[in-house]
Structures are given as C-alpha cells and as structure tokens.
Short mmCIF file of C-alpha atoms in Angstrom, two decimals:
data_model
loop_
_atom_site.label_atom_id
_atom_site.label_comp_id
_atom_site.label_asym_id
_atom_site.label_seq_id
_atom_site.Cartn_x
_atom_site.Cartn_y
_atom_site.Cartn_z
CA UNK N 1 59.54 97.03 114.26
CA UNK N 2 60.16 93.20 112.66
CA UNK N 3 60.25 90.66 115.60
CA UNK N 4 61.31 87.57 113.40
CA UNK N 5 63.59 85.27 114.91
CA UNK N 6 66.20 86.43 112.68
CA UNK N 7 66.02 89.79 114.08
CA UNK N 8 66.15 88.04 117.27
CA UNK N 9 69.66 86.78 116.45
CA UNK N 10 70.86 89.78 115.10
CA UNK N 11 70.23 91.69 118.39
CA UNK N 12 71.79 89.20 120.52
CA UNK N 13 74.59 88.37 118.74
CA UNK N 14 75.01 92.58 117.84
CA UNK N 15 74.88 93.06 121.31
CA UNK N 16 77.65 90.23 121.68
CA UNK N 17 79.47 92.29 118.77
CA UNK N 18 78.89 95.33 120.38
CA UNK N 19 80.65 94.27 123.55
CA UNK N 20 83.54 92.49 122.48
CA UNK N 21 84.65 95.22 120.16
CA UNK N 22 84.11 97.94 122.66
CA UNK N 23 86.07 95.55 125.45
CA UNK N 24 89.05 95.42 122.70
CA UNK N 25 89.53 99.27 121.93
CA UNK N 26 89.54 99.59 126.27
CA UNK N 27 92.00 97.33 126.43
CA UNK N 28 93.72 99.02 123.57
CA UNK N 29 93.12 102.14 125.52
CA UNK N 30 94.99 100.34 128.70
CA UNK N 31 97.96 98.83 127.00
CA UNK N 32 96.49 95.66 125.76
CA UNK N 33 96.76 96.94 121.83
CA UNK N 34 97.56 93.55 120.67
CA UNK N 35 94.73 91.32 121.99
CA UNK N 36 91.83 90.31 119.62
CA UNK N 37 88.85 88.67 121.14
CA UNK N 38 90.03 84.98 119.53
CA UNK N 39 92.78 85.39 122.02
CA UNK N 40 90.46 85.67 125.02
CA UNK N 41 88.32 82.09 123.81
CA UNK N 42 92.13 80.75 123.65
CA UNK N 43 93.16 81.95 127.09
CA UNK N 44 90.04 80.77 128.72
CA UNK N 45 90.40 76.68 126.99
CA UNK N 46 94.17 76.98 127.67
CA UNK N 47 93.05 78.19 131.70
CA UNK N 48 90.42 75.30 131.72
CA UNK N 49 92.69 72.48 130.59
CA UNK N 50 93.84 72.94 126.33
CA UNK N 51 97.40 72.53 126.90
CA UNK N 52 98.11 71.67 123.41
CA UNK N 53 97.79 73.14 119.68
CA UNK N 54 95.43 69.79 118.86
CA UNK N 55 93.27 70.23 122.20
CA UNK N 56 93.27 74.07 122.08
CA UNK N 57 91.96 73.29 118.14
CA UNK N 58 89.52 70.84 119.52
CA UNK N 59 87.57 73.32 122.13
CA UNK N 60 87.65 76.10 119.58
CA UNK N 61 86.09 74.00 116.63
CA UNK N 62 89.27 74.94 114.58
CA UNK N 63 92.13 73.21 113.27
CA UNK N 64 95.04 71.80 114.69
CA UNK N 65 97.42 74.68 112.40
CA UNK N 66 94.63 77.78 113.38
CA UNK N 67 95.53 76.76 117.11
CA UNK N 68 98.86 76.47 116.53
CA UNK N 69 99.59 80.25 114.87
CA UNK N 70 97.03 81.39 117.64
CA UNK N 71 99.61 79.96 120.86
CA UNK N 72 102.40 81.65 118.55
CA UNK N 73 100.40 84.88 118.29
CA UNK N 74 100.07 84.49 122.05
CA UNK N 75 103.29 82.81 122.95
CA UNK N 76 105.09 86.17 121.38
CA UNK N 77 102.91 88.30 122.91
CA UNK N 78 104.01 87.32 126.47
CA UNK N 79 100.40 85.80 126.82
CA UNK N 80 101.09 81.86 127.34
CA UNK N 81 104.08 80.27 127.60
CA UNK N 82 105.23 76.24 127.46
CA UNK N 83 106.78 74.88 129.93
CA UNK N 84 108.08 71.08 129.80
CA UNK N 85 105.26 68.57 131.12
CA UNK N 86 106.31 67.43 134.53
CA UNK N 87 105.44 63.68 133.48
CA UNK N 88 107.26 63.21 130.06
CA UNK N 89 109.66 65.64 129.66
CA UNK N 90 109.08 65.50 125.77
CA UNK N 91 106.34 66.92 126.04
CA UNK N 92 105.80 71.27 126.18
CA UNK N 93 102.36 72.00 128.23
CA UNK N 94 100.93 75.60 127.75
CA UNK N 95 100.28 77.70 130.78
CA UNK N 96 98.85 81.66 130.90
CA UNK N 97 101.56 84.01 132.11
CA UNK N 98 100.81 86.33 134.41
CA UNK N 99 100.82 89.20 131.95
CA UNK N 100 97.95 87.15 130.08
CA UNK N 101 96.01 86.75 133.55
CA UNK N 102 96.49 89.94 134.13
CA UNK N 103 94.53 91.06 131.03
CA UNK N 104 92.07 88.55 131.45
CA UNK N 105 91.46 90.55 134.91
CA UNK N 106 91.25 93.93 133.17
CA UNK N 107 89.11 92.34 130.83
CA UNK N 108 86.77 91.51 133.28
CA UNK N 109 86.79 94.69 134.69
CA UNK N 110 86.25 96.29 131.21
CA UNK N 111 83.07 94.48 131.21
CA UNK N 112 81.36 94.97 134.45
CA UNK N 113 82.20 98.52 133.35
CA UNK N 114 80.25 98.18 130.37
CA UNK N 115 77.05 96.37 132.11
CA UNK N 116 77.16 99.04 134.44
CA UNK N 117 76.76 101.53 131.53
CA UNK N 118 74.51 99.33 129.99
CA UNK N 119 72.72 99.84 133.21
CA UNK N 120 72.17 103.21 133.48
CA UNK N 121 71.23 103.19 129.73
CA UNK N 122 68.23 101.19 130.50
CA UNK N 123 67.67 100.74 134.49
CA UNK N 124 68.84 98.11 136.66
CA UNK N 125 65.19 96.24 136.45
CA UNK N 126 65.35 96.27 132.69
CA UNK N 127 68.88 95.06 132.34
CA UNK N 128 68.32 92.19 135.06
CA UNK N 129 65.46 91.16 133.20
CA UNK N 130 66.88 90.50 130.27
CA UNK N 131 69.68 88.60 131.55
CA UNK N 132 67.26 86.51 133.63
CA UNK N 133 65.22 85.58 130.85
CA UNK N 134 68.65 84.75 128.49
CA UNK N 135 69.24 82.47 131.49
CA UNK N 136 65.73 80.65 131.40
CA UNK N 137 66.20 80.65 127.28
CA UNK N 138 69.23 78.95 127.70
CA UNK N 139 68.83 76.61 130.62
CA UNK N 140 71.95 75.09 132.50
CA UNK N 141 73.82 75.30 128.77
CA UNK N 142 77.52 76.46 129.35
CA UNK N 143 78.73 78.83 127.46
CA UNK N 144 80.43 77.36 124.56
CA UNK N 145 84.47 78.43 123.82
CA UNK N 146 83.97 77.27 120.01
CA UNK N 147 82.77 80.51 118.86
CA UNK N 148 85.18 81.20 117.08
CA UNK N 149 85.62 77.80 114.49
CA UNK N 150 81.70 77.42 114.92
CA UNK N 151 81.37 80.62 112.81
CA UNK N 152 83.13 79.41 109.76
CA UNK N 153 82.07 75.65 110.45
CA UNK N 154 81.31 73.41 106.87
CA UNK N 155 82.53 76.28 104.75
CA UNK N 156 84.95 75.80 102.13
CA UNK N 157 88.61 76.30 102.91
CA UNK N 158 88.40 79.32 100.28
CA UNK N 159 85.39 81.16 101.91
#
C-alpha cells in the first residue's frame, strides 16, 4: 500500500468524487434529474451574495460567459430567478427560488445520509477521526466555492 502524497490526494478528492456523484443519482432518484454538482457551487455563491453572471464567475474561478450559461441552465430549471434590484431598477439581481432551496435541503439530507452510511461502514470513532484530523490539516480555511474553474485553471481554452 503506496502512502505518497499523491495517493493522499487521490483518496481525498475520490472520496469527494465519490460523494458528489452518489448525492446526484439520489437526487435523480428524488426528482432532482437535472442538477449537476456545478449547480450546487452556483446556488451556494448566488445564496452567499453572487447576484450577477460577472460575480457568480468571480467566486467560481470561471468566466464571466461559463456563469452566465450556468444562471440560464439554472434560471430554466426553476432554480434561480432575477428579480429587478430594488436600488436601480436597471439592474436584474439573482435570487434562489424556493424549488432551488428546496433541493439544496434534500441535498443536505442526501448527505448526512451518506455519512451515516459511511458510518456504519467504518464506526463512528473512525469516521470522527478522520474528519477531526481534515479539520486540524486544514485549519480555520473555508471551504472554497471555486472548485469548479480551479480545476481547469491556466489551461488552454482548447484543453
């Protein structure tokens, strides 16, 4: 058994993978067919303050166009919705629709469904200790929402 630091990645972020892709099908599974885990990193910059293509780009490390087909892909889903700013009435302000807080709430529960699976996989101890010692790794570092631009980050536009 190799314990580089590359294999170090691998598990975490194949745990990551492992989650978010089993989190999508349950959604699937509970009506939620058309959400892709992008759409969750939008939803949760949009919730904490995006309320615009060139912000939403900004948090997610991607450009100004990718966060502009993602609100559409989310717009027409019944996900977000713009509504006009209440201080320049030029101006269209995105806000999550109750159907796309709803979700987010069924996503949640999706994955304390998981961990709890995840728990009786390898014991409660086990599992708590390796989410304590992710937290001491990682110190007070938030969680960052630019996953999803960081991944592609400095590659050419033909990658």
């Amino acid at each position: 058994m190799s314990r580089s630091g590359a294999d170090l990645a691998l598990l975490l972020l194949g745990g990551f993978r492992s989650l978010a892709d089993r989190a999508t099908a349950e959604l699937a599974a509970r009506g939620y067919e058309d959400v892709r885990p992008v759409h969750d990193f939008a939803l949760t910059a949009i919730l904490s303050g995006a309320d615009n293509a060139s912000e939403l780009g900004r948090r997610m490390s991607v450009t100004k166009q990718s966060a502009a087909k993602t609100i559409a892909v989310l717009e027409e889903r019944g996900y977000v919705a713009r509504e006009p700013d209440p201080a320049d009435g030029r101006r269209m302000r995105l806000h999550v629709t109750e159907r796309g807080l709803a979700m987010r709430r069924e996503g949640e529960a999706i994955f304390d469904e998981m961990r709890e699976q995840w728990e009786e996989q390898v014991g409660a101890e086990a599992l708590r200790g390796v989410e304590d010692a992710l937290r001491q790794l990682l110190g007070d570092q938030r969680v960052r929402l630019d996953s999803p631009g960081w991944l592609m980050q400095d590659l050419p536009a033909d990658a």
